[in-house]
Amino acid sequence: MTHKPTPVDRPFWTPGTLVMLALMIAAAVTLVIRYTYGLSAVSNLNNHYPWGIWIGLDVASGVALAAGGFTTAFLAHIMGRHYYEAVTRPALLTAALGYTFVALAVSIDIGRTWAIWKPVFYQNHNSALFEVAMCVMVYVTVLWIEFIPVLAERLGKKIPLLAFLDRTLDKTMWVFIILGVVLSCMHQSSLGTLLVIAPTKVSPLWYTPFLPLLFLTSAFAVGYPMVVVETTIATSSLKLESEMNVLTPLSKITVLLLGIYMVLKIGDLVLRGAYVTLLDGSAQSTAFLVEVGLGVVIPWIMLLFKAVRQSRRLLFTTALMIVLGVMLNRFNVFVVSFKAPYATHPYYPAIGEILVTVGAVATIFFLYRVFVTHFPVLSAQRQEVSR
Amino acid sequence: MKLTRRGFLGAVGAAGVAAAAPNNAQAWQSKAPPDPYGCLVDLTRCIGCRKCEQACNEVNRLPEPAVRFDDLTVLDAKRRPDHDTFTVINRYYPGRLDDRAKPAPTFVKVQCMHCQDPACVSACITGALTKEDNGAVHYDVGKCIGCRYCMAACPFEIPAYEYHDPITPRVRKCTFCFERISKEGGKPGCASICPVEAITFGRRNELLLLAKKRIENDPGKYVDRVYGEKEVGGTSWLYVSNVDFEKVGFQKLPEQPMPGITETIQSSLFSYLWSPLALFGVLGAVMGLTGRKEENHDA
């Protein structure tokens, strides 16, 4: 194979990284207020709406968008399609960073951050949230274990422990790779189980006992589009080769995966008869139409065309639509669809909630940049160098 | 060598797990206690005096309210229980007229319903919420992490949160005066003070009979329905009324207990972790096979 991941040789401080830093500082200030005056000082969460965008976007969408990690690992390492190994490292890095921030978002959102260890010892096996928490906890660890070889390649000589771990892991890495896929399947679906317990509070457009299946299949579907989006952003902002030779075949697989999700999602809606409220013009039905129309059906049709799959710009646009569609789905299920029976005002995120969410995303971008600058993550060649 | 062993392990795992796939995926079973306490609230008797609110405040040592309990102007707005108020009385004018042809008020007491199969208990990540044999849905702050899944799950929108507390916020709700009813002859604060016997404390099964007898004895007065008998599988708190429940703030709720579907999903997929183990085995086998193919190819 031709790929060989190398550190990116580009100046680290750019206007982009400085903006990221500013957003991170704004989020940090918000967190100081949250831990001084309580959740009510920075959020619009209340007794009617206990969950807001920190759960709907940071946690639920964050987990979904990190699906690139296990879907590429499955393809390259388990199915043995080594051709795709060029994208496994950046996808792994995104997943590791993404899940680390999911864990951080959860610890900010829960009232008793210091008690986050308690589910390990006080277990309620009936709770879907318990299973999600356990899986995420183990999976974050697994992801960073999978990342050790990348760290060791660069720091192995300086830190003997890393080199030792790397050698030890060489023989057992397959366990962690499979474990990562299994854990992902478990909690991606169980995230969908969470609101199945509240049938009267979730709009019928989204409420179905098959929510876990829809969450799982949409996670499968969004994995490769997410790889397309992050690879395209990384290679274009770092002025590297586009890696279209890998992204085009990945998007062909997406036609199948997104197609499965689309059939299940629309089939479920039709069989339950919930489509009757679709054209009532409410905010919820609009959100649903945008989610399924712009986020699933149209990009799926676009992907059918070879011209789209082979054009860097069109493929990026299509993949971005799918990514935003799955994000919107998680946001819709946890926030838009949630009907509090006794609420007098609807929930809108407060400035503080938005600042923390944006700051978390900025931190992920920033750390991604740090890692690709200092560690061998990206395989793409610099554009000036002809292959 | 390594790859062959890998394939072998995977195949063994898959076979073993396939044999162990559970046959315990039974229908969901209710965990409701057989003979819990309950309270029967008779909306035709309540006069909206707020004595129950005051008693609740005192026995639970809640902070002094901004407005005194004998000030009835608070009834002009609809209220909900919150982190320092476990029960409230709301006043409705559902259209009934009194003797002098003036709109007659109906007063409704709101507090935790203490469901027989509570969604909050099933949802709670650590088991900090439990349904006790005496009927109370009990909160153990020592296990709580503050995820607020109980609040998202509760169909009655009852658990409230101390959002203003930065480090040690608690979930707050009616305790069913757990300590008091655990003692012989003990009653909840609200039930013991009510001057018009609008709240009757007793065994839920007996209260149901009492409720039906009241309806039977005066069918012209009562609506033929005991709210809480069947809603979400039954609640420890029960209501009888002379007006439609939906007109005075009660929701129309399904008769199935809320945790039925999620607990069925969780137990049929994850008991003995059979499905993750099976998946691990299958993936291991696939990985072994593809790896071996490549080994041959390389050779």
CSV table of N, CA, C and O in Angstrom, one decimal, chain A residues 34-40 45-48 50-51 74 77-79 82 109-112 114-115 118-119 122 124 126-131 133 174-175 178-179 181-182 185-186 190 193-194 196-201 209 338 340-342, chain B residues 6 9 31 80 82 119 121-127 141-149 151-154 156-157 160-161 163-164 166-170 249 251 253-254 258 261-263 265-266 270 276 279-280 283-284 286-287 290 294:
chain,number,residue,atom,x,y,z
A,34,ARG,N,-21.1,28.2,35.7
A,34,ARG,CA,-21.9,27.0,36.0
A,34,ARG,C,-21.5,26.4,37.4
A,34,ARG,O,-22.3,26.0,38.1
A,35,TYR,N,-20.2,26.3,37.6
A,35,TYR,CA,-19.8,25.6,38.9
A,35,TYR,C,-19.7,26.6,40.1
A,35,TYR,O,-19.3,26.2,41.2
A,36,THR,N,-20.1,27.9,39.8
A,36,THR,CA,-20.2,28.8,41.0
A,36,THR,C,-21.7,29.0,41.3
A,36,THR,O,-22.0,29.1,42.5
A,37,TYR,N,-22.5,29.2,40.3
A,37,TYR,CA,-23.9,29.6,40.6
A,37,TYR,C,-24.9,28.5,40.2
A,37,TYR,O,-26.1,28.8,40.3
A,38,GLY,N,-24.5,27.4,39.6
A,38,GLY,CA,-25.4,26.4,39.3
A,38,GLY,C,-25.8,26.4,37.9
A,38,GLY,O,-25.6,27.3,37.1
A,39,LEU,N,-26.5,25.2,37.5
A,39,LEU,CA,-26.9,25.1,36.1
A,39,LEU,C,-27.9,26.2,35.7
A,39,LEU,O,-27.9,26.6,34.5
A,40,SER,N,-28.7,26.7,36.6
A,40,SER,CA,-29.7,27.7,36.2
A,40,SER,C,-29.1,29.0,35.8
A,40,SER,O,-29.7,29.8,35.1
A,45,LEU,N,-32.4,25.1,31.3
A,45,LEU,CA,-33.0,23.9,31.8
A,45,LEU,C,-33.9,24.2,32.9
A,45,LEU,O,-33.6,25.0,33.8
A,46,ASN,N,-35.1,23.4,33.0
A,46,ASN,CA,-36.0,23.6,34.1
A,46,ASN,C,-36.7,22.3,34.4
A,46,ASN,O,-36.4,21.3,33.8
A,47,ASN,N,-37.7,22.4,35.3
A,47,ASN,CA,-38.3,21.1,35.7
A,47,ASN,C,-39.2,20.5,34.6
A,47,ASN,O,-39.4,19.3,34.6
A,48,HIS,N,-39.6,21.4,33.6
A,48,HIS,CA,-40.3,20.8,32.5
A,48,HIS,C,-39.3,20.2,31.5
A,48,HIS,O,-39.6,19.2,30.9
A,50,PRO,N,-35.8,18.9,31.4
A,50,PRO,CA,-34.6,18.6,32.1
A,50,PRO,C,-33.4,18.4,31.2
A,50,PRO,O,-32.2,18.5,31.7
A,51,TRP,N,-33.6,18.1,29.9
A,51,TRP,CA,-32.5,17.9,29.0
A,51,TRP,C,-32.6,18.9,27.9
A,51,TRP,O,-33.6,19.2,27.3
A,74,PHE,N,-14.2,-1.4,11.3
A,74,PHE,CA,-14.8,-2.6,10.8
A,74,PHE,C,-14.4,-2.9,9.4
A,74,PHE,O,-14.0,-4.1,9.1
A,77,HIS,N,-10.1,-3.2,9.3
A,77,HIS,CA,-9.4,-4.2,10.1
A,77,HIS,C,-10.2,-5.5,10.2
A,77,HIS,O,-9.6,-6.6,10.2
A,78,ILE,N,-11.5,-5.5,10.3
A,78,ILE,CA,-12.3,-6.7,10.4
A,78,ILE,C,-12.6,-7.4,9.1
A,78,ILE,O,-12.4,-8.5,8.9
A,79,MET,N,-13.1,-6.6,8.1
A,79,MET,CA,-13.3,-7.1,6.8
A,79,MET,C,-12.0,-7.2,6.0
A,79,MET,O,-12.0,-7.8,4.9
A,82,HIS,N,-7.7,-3.5,3.6
A,82,HIS,CA,-6.7,-2.6,4.0
A,82,HIS,C,-6.5,-1.3,3.2
A,82,HIS,O,-5.9,-0.4,3.6
A,109,ASP,N,-23.2,18.4,32.4
A,109,ASP,CA,-24.6,18.5,32.4
A,109,ASP,C,-25.2,17.9,33.7
A,109,ASP,O,-26.2,18.4,34.2
A,110,ILE,N,-24.6,16.8,34.2
A,110,ILE,CA,-25.2,16.2,35.4
A,110,ILE,C,-24.9,17.1,36.6
A,110,ILE,O,-23.9,17.8,36.6
A,111,GLY,N,-25.9,17.1,37.5
A,111,GLY,CA,-25.8,18.1,38.6
A,111,GLY,C,-24.6,17.8,39.5
A,111,GLY,O,-24.0,18.7,40.0
A,112,ARG,N,-24.3,16.5,39.7
A,112,ARG,CA,-23.2,16.2,40.6
A,112,ARG,C,-22.0,15.6,39.8
A,112,ARG,O,-21.8,14.4,39.8
A,114,TRP,N,-19.0,15.4,40.4
A,114,TRP,CA,-18.0,14.5,41.2
A,114,TRP,C,-18.6,13.1,41.4
A,114,TRP,O,-17.8,12.2,41.8
A,115,ALA,N,-19.9,12.9,41.1
A,115,ALA,CA,-20.4,11.6,41.4
A,115,ALA,C,-20.5,10.7,40.2
A,115,ALA,O,-21.2,9.7,40.2
A,118,LYS,N,-20.4,6.9,40.1
A,118,LYS,CA,-21.3,6.1,40.9
A,118,LYS,C,-22.0,4.9,40.1
A,118,LYS,O,-22.2,3.9,40.7
A,119,PRO,N,-22.4,5.2,38.8
A,119,PRO,CA,-23.0,4.0,38.1
A,119,PRO,C,-22.2,2.8,38.0
A,119,PRO,O,-22.7,1.7,37.8
A,122,TYR,N,-23.3,1.5,41.6
A,122,TYR,CA,-24.7,1.4,41.8
A,122,TYR,C,-25.3,1.2,40.5
A,122,TYR,O,-25.5,2.1,39.7
A,124,ASN,N,-28.3,0.0,37.7
A,124,ASN,CA,-29.6,-0.4,37.4
A,124,ASN,C,-29.7,-0.9,36.0
A,124,ASN,O,-29.7,-0.2,35.1
A,126,ASN,N,-32.0,-2.1,34.4
A,126,ASN,CA,-33.2,-1.8,33.6
A,126,ASN,C,-33.0,-0.5,32.8
A,126,ASN,O,-33.8,-0.2,31.9
A,127,SER,N,-32.0,0.3,33.2
A,127,SER,CA,-31.9,1.7,32.7
A,127,SER,C,-31.0,1.6,31.4
A,127,SER,O,-29.9,1.2,31.4
A,128,ALA,N,-31.6,2.1,30.3
A,128,ALA,CA,-30.8,2.2,29.1
A,128,ALA,C,-29.7,3.2,29.3
A,128,ALA,O,-28.6,3.0,28.7
A,129,LEU,N,-29.9,4.2,30.1
A,129,LEU,CA,-28.8,5.2,30.3
A,129,LEU,C,-27.6,4.5,31.0
A,129,LEU,O,-26.5,4.9,30.8
A,130,PHE,N,-27.9,3.5,31.9
A,130,PHE,CA,-26.8,2.8,32.6
A,130,PHE,C,-25.9,2.1,31.6
A,130,PHE,O,-24.7,2.2,31.6
A,131,GLU,N,-26.6,1.5,30.6
A,131,GLU,CA,-25.8,0.7,29.6
A,131,GLU,C,-25.0,1.7,28.7
A,131,GLU,O,-23.9,1.5,28.4
A,133,ALA,N,-23.9,4.6,29.6
A,133,ALA,CA,-22.8,5.1,30.4
A,133,ALA,C,-21.6,4.1,30.5
A,133,ALA,O,-20.5,4.5,30.3
A,174,TRP,N,-6.3,-6.8,18.1
A,174,TRP,CA,-7.6,-7.3,17.5
A,174,TRP,C,-8.7,-7.4,18.5
A,174,TRP,O,-9.9,-7.1,18.2
A,175,VAL,N,-8.4,-7.7,19.8
A,175,VAL,CA,-9.5,-7.7,20.8
A,175,VAL,C,-10.1,-6.3,20.9
A,175,VAL,O,-11.3,-6.2,20.9
A,178,ILE,N,-12.3,-5.3,17.8
A,178,ILE,CA,-13.6,-5.9,17.8
A,178,ILE,C,-14.4,-5.3,18.9
A,178,ILE,O,-15.6,-5.0,18.8
A,179,LEU,N,-13.8,-5.2,20.1
A,179,LEU,CA,-14.5,-4.7,21.3
A,179,LEU,C,-15.1,-3.3,20.9
A,179,LEU,O,-16.3,-3.0,21.3
A,181,VAL,N,-16.1,-2.1,18.1
A,181,VAL,CA,-17.3,-2.3,17.2
A,181,VAL,C,-18.5,-2.8,18.0
A,181,VAL,O,-19.6,-2.2,17.9
A,182,VAL,N,-18.2,-3.7,18.9
A,182,VAL,CA,-19.3,-4.3,19.7
A,182,VAL,C,-19.9,-3.2,20.6
A,182,VAL,O,-21.1,-3.0,20.7
A,185,CYS,N,-22.0,-0.7,18.7
A,185,CYS,CA,-23.3,-1.2,18.3
A,185,CYS,C,-24.3,-1.1,19.5
A,185,CYS,O,-25.4,-0.8,19.4
A,186,MET,N,-23.7,-1.5,20.7
A,186,MET,CA,-24.6,-1.5,21.9
A,186,MET,C,-25.1,-0.1,22.3
A,186,MET,O,-26.3,0.1,22.4
A,190,SER,N,-28.7,1.9,22.1
A,190,SER,CA,-29.3,2.2,23.4
A,190,SER,C,-29.6,3.7,23.7
A,190,SER,O,-30.4,4.1,24.4
A,193,THR,N,-32.9,4.0,22.8
A,193,THR,CA,-33.9,3.5,23.8
A,193,THR,C,-34.3,4.5,24.8
A,193,THR,O,-35.3,4.4,25.4
A,194,LEU,N,-33.4,5.5,25.1
A,194,LEU,CA,-33.6,6.4,26.2
A,194,LEU,C,-35.0,6.9,26.3
A,194,LEU,O,-35.7,6.8,27.4
A,196,VAL,N,-37.7,6.0,24.8
A,196,VAL,CA,-38.8,5.0,24.6
A,196,VAL,C,-39.6,4.9,25.8
A,196,VAL,O,-40.8,4.5,25.8
A,197,ILE,N,-39.0,5.2,27.0
A,197,ILE,CA,-39.8,5.1,28.3
A,197,ILE,C,-40.8,6.3,28.4
A,197,ILE,O,-41.6,6.2,29.3
A,198,ALA,N,-40.7,7.3,27.5
A,198,ALA,CA,-41.6,8.4,27.7
A,198,ALA,C,-42.6,8.6,26.5
A,198,ALA,O,-42.5,9.6,25.8
A,199,PRO,N,-43.4,7.6,26.2
A,199,PRO,CA,-44.2,7.7,25.0
A,199,PRO,C,-45.2,8.9,25.0
A,199,PRO,O,-45.5,9.4,23.9
A,200,THR,N,-45.6,9.4,26.1
A,200,THR,CA,-46.5,10.5,26.1
A,200,THR,C,-45.8,11.8,25.9
A,200,THR,O,-46.5,12.9,25.7
A,201,LYS,N,-44.5,11.9,26.0
A,201,LYS,CA,-43.8,13.1,26.0
A,201,LYS,C,-43.0,13.3,24.7
A,201,LYS,O,-42.4,14.4,24.5
A,209,PRO,N,-41.2,2.3,19.1
A,209,PRO,CA,-40.3,1.3,19.9
A,209,PRO,C,-39.1,0.9,19.1
A,209,PRO,O,-38.2,0.3,19.7
A,338,PHE,N,-39.7,16.7,22.2
A,338,PHE,CA,-40.0,16.6,23.6
A,338,PHE,C,-41.2,17.5,24.0
A,338,PHE,O,-41.0,18.7,24.0
A,340,ALA,N,-43.3,18.8,27.0
A,340,ALA,CA,-43.6,18.8,28.4
A,340,ALA,C,-45.0,19.1,28.7
A,340,ALA,O,-45.4,20.2,28.3
A,341,PRO,N,-45.8,18.2,29.3
A,341,PRO,CA,-47.3,18.4,29.3
A,341,PRO,C,-47.7,19.7,30.1
A,341,PRO,O,-48.7,20.3,29.8
A,342,TYR,N,-46.9,20.1,31.1
A,342,TYR,CA,-47.3,21.2,31.9
A,342,TYR,C,-46.5,22.5,31.7
A,342,TYR,O,-46.5,23.5,32.5
B,6,ARG,N,-6.4,-16.7,16.0
B,6,ARG,CA,-7.5,-15.6,16.1
B,6,ARG,C,-8.8,-16.2,15.5
B,6,ARG,O,-9.8,-16.1,16.1
B,9,LEU,N,-10.3,-18.8,17.8
B,9,LEU,CA,-10.9,-18.3,19.0
B,9,LEU,C,-12.3,-17.7,18.6
B,9,LEU,O,-13.3,-17.9,19.3
B,31,LYS,N,-43.4,-5.2,38.5
B,31,LYS,CA,-42.7,-5.3,39.8
B,31,LYS,C,-43.5,-4.6,40.8
B,31,LYS,O,-42.9,-4.3,41.9
B,80,ARG,N,-47.0,24.4,39.8
B,80,ARG,CA,-46.5,23.0,39.8
B,80,ARG,C,-45.6,22.8,41.0
B,80,ARG,O,-45.0,23.8,41.6
B,82,ASP,N,-42.3,22.1,43.1
B,82,ASP,CA,-40.9,22.4,42.6
B,82,ASP,C,-40.0,21.9,43.7
B,82,ASP,O,-40.4,21.2,44.6
B,119,ALA,N,-41.9,5.0,35.9
B,119,ALA,CA,-40.9,5.2,34.9
B,119,ALA,C,-39.6,5.7,35.5
B,119,ALA,O,-38.5,5.3,35.0
B,121,VAL,N,-38.2,5.1,38.3
B,121,VAL,CA,-37.4,4.0,39.0
B,121,VAL,C,-36.7,3.2,37.9
B,121,VAL,O,-35.5,2.8,38.1
B,122,SER,N,-37.4,2.9,36.8
B,122,SER,CA,-36.8,2.1,35.7
B,122,SER,C,-35.7,2.8,35.1
B,122,SER,O,-34.7,2.3,34.7
B,123,ALA,N,-35.9,4.2,34.9
B,123,ALA,CA,-34.9,5.0,34.2
B,123,ALA,C,-33.6,5.3,35.0
B,123,ALA,O,-32.5,5.3,34.4
B,124,CYS,N,-33.8,5.4,36.3
B,124,CYS,CA,-32.7,5.9,37.1
B,124,CYS,C,-31.4,5.1,36.9
B,124,CYS,O,-31.4,3.9,37.1
B,125,ILE,N,-30.3,5.8,36.5
B,125,ILE,CA,-29.1,5.1,36.1
B,125,ILE,C,-28.4,4.3,37.3
B,125,ILE,O,-27.8,3.3,37.1
B,126,THR,N,-28.6,4.8,38.5
B,126,THR,CA,-27.9,4.2,39.6
B,126,THR,C,-28.9,3.4,40.5
B,126,THR,O,-28.4,2.9,41.5
B,127,GLY,N,-30.2,3.5,40.3
B,127,GLY,CA,-31.1,2.9,41.2
B,127,GLY,C,-31.3,3.8,42.4
B,127,GLY,O,-31.6,3.2,43.5
B,141,VAL,N,-30.4,10.1,47.9
B,141,VAL,CA,-29.5,11.1,47.3
B,141,VAL,C,-28.1,10.6,47.3
B,141,VAL,O,-27.3,11.1,46.4
B,142,GLY,N,-27.8,9.7,48.1
B,142,GLY,CA,-26.4,9.1,48.1
B,142,GLY,C,-26.0,8.4,46.8
B,142,GLY,O,-24.8,8.3,46.5
B,143,LYS,N,-27.0,8.0,46.0
B,143,LYS,CA,-26.7,7.3,44.8
B,143,LYS,C,-26.8,8.2,43.6
B,143,LYS,O,-26.4,7.9,42.5
B,144,CYS,N,-27.6,9.3,43.7
B,144,CYS,CA,-27.9,10.2,42.6
B,144,CYS,C,-26.7,10.9,42.0
B,144,CYS,O,-25.8,11.3,42.7
B,145,ILE,N,-26.6,10.9,40.7
B,145,ILE,CA,-25.6,11.7,40.0
B,145,ILE,C,-26.1,12.9,39.3
B,145,ILE,O,-25.4,13.7,38.8
B,146,GLY,N,-27.4,13.1,39.4
B,146,GLY,CA,-28.0,14.3,38.8
B,146,GLY,C,-28.2,14.3,37.3
B,146,GLY,O,-28.2,15.3,36.6
B,147,CYS,N,-28.4,13.1,36.7
B,147,CYS,CA,-28.6,13.0,35.2
B,147,CYS,C,-30.0,13.5,34.8
B,147,CYS,O,-30.2,13.8,33.6
B,148,ARG,N,-30.9,13.5,35.7
B,148,ARG,CA,-32.3,14.0,35.4
B,148,ARG,C,-33.1,13.2,34.4
B,148,ARG,O,-34.1,13.6,33.9
B,149,TYR,N,-32.6,11.9,34.2
B,149,TYR,CA,-33.4,11.0,33.4
B,149,TYR,C,-34.8,10.7,34.0
B,149,TYR,O,-35.8,10.6,33.3
B,151,MET,N,-36.6,12.8,35.5
B,151,MET,CA,-37.5,13.9,35.1
B,151,MET,C,-38.0,13.8,33.7
B,151,MET,O,-39.1,14.1,33.4
B,152,ALA,N,-37.1,13.4,32.8
B,152,ALA,CA,-37.4,13.2,31.4
B,152,ALA,C,-38.5,12.1,31.3
B,152,ALA,O,-39.4,12.1,30.5
B,153,ALA,N,-38.3,11.1,32.1
B,153,ALA,CA,-39.2,9.9,32.0
B,153,ALA,C,-40.5,10.0,32.6
B,153,ALA,O,-41.5,9.4,32.2
B,154,CYS,N,-40.6,10.8,33.7
B,154,CYS,CA,-41.9,10.9,34.5
B,154,CYS,C,-43.0,11.4,33.6
B,154,CYS,O,-43.0,12.5,33.1
B,156,PHE,N,-45.9,12.3,34.7
B,156,PHE,CA,-46.6,13.3,35.4
B,156,PHE,C,-45.8,14.6,35.6
B,156,PHE,O,-46.3,15.6,36.3
B,157,GLU,N,-44.6,14.6,35.1
B,157,GLU,CA,-43.7,15.8,35.2
B,157,GLU,C,-43.5,16.2,36.7
B,157,GLU,O,-43.7,17.4,37.0
B,160,ALA,N,-38.5,17.5,40.6
B,160,ALA,CA,-38.0,18.8,40.4
B,160,ALA,C,-36.5,18.8,40.8
B,160,ALA,O,-36.0,17.9,41.5
B,161,TYR,N,-35.8,19.8,40.3
B,161,TYR,CA,-34.3,19.8,40.5
B,161,TYR,C,-33.8,21.1,41.1
B,161,TYR,O,-34.4,22.2,40.8
B,163,TYR,N,-31.6,23.4,40.5
B,163,TYR,CA,-30.7,23.9,39.4
B,163,TYR,C,-29.8,25.0,39.9
B,163,TYR,O,-28.8,25.3,39.3
B,164,HIS,N,-30.2,25.6,41.0
B,164,HIS,CA,-29.4,26.8,41.5
B,164,HIS,C,-28.2,26.3,42.3
B,164,HIS,O,-27.3,27.1,42.6
B,166,PRO,N,-24.7,24.6,42.6
B,166,PRO,CA,-23.7,24.2,41.6
B,166,PRO,C,-23.0,22.9,41.9
B,166,PRO,O,-22.5,22.3,40.9
B,167,ILE,N,-23.0,22.4,43.1
B,167,ILE,CA,-22.2,21.2,43.4
B,167,ILE,C,-23.0,20.0,43.9
B,167,ILE,O,-22.8,18.9,43.4
B,168,THR,N,-24.0,20.2,44.7
B,168,THR,CA,-24.7,19.1,45.3
B,168,THR,C,-26.3,19.3,45.2
B,168,THR,O,-27.0,19.1,46.1
B,169,PRO,N,-26.7,19.5,43.9
B,169,PRO,CA,-28.2,19.6,43.7
B,169,PRO,C,-28.9,18.3,44.0
B,169,PRO,O,-28.2,17.2,43.8
B,170,ARG,N,-30.1,18.3,44.4
B,170,ARG,CA,-30.9,17.1,44.7
B,170,ARG,C,-32.1,17.1,43.8
B,170,ARG,O,-32.6,18.2,43.4
B,249,GLY,N,-56.8,19.5,34.6
B,249,GLY,CA,-55.4,19.4,34.7
B,249,GLY,C,-54.8,17.9,34.6
B,249,GLY,O,-53.6,17.8,34.7
B,251,GLN,N,-54.0,14.4,32.8
B,251,GLN,CA,-53.7,14.0,31.4
B,251,GLN,C,-54.4,12.7,31.1
B,251,GLN,O,-54.6,11.8,32.0
B,253,LEU,N,-53.7,9.3,29.9
B,253,LEU,CA,-52.5,8.5,29.8
B,253,LEU,C,-52.8,7.0,29.5
B,253,LEU,O,-53.9,6.5,29.8
B,254,PRO,N,-51.9,6.3,28.9
B,254,PRO,CA,-52.1,4.9,28.5
B,254,PRO,C,-52.2,4.1,29.8
B,254,PRO,O,-51.7,4.4,30.8
B,258,MET,N,-45.2,2.5,32.0
B,258,MET,CA,-44.2,3.1,31.1
B,258,MET,C,-42.9,2.3,30.9
B,258,MET,O,-42.4,2.3,29.8
B,261,ILE,N,-41.8,-1.4,27.6
B,261,ILE,CA,-41.1,-1.6,26.4
B,261,ILE,C,-39.6,-1.5,26.6
B,261,ILE,O,-38.8,-2.4,26.1
B,262,THR,N,-39.1,-0.5,27.3
B,262,THR,CA,-37.6,-0.4,27.4
B,262,THR,C,-37.0,-1.5,28.2
B,262,THR,O,-36.0,-2.0,27.9
B,263,GLU,N,-37.7,-2.0,29.2
B,263,GLU,CA,-37.2,-3.1,30.0
B,263,GLU,C,-37.2,-4.4,29.2
B,263,GLU,O,-36.3,-5.2,29.3
B,265,ILE,N,-36.8,-4.5,25.9
B,265,ILE,CA,-35.6,-4.3,25.0
B,265,ILE,C,-34.3,-4.6,25.7
B,265,ILE,O,-33.5,-5.4,25.3
B,266,GLN,N,-34.2,-4.0,26.9
B,266,GLN,CA,-32.9,-4.2,27.6
B,266,GLN,C,-32.7,-5.6,28.0
B,266,GLN,O,-31.6,-6.1,27.8
B,270,PHE,N,-29.8,-7.9,26.3
B,270,PHE,CA,-28.5,-7.8,27.1
B,270,PHE,C,-28.5,-8.8,28.3
B,270,PHE,O,-27.5,-8.7,29.0
B,276,PRO,N,-24.0,-9.0,22.8
B,276,PRO,CA,-22.6,-8.5,22.6
B,276,PRO,C,-21.6,-9.6,22.4
B,276,PRO,O,-20.7,-9.5,21.6
B,279,LEU,N,-22.0,-11.1,19.0
B,279,LEU,CA,-21.4,-10.2,18.0
B,279,LEU,C,-19.9,-10.3,18.0
B,279,LEU,O,-19.3,-10.3,16.9
B,280,PHE,N,-19.4,-10.3,19.2
B,280,PHE,CA,-17.9,-10.4,19.3
B,280,PHE,C,-17.4,-11.7,18.6
B,280,PHE,O,-16.4,-11.6,17.9
B,283,LEU,N,-17.7,-11.3,14.7
B,283,LEU,CA,-16.7,-10.4,14.2
B,283,LEU,C,-15.3,-11.1,14.3
B,283,LEU,O,-14.5,-10.9,13.4
B,284,GLY,N,-15.1,-11.8,15.4
B,284,GLY,CA,-13.8,-12.4,15.6
B,284,GLY,C,-13.5,-13.5,14.5
B,284,GLY,O,-12.5,-13.6,13.9
B,286,VAL,N,-15.0,-13.5,11.5
B,286,VAL,CA,-14.8,-12.8,10.2
B,286,VAL,C,-13.4,-12.3,10.1
B,286,VAL,O,-12.7,-12.5,9.1
B,287,MET,N,-12.9,-11.7,11.2
B,287,MET,CA,-11.6,-11.1,11.2
B,287,MET,C,-10.5,-12.2,11.0
B,287,MET,O,-9.5,-12.1,10.2
B,290,THR,N,-10.7,-13.3,7.2
B,290,THR,CA,-10.1,-12.4,6.2
B,290,THR,C,-8.6,-12.3,6.4
B,290,THR,O,-7.8,-12.2,5.5
B,294,GLU,N,-5.5,-13.4,3.7
B,294,GLU,CA,-4.5,-12.5,3.4
B,294,GLU,C,-3.1,-13.1,3.6
B,294,GLU,O,-2.2,-13.0,2.8
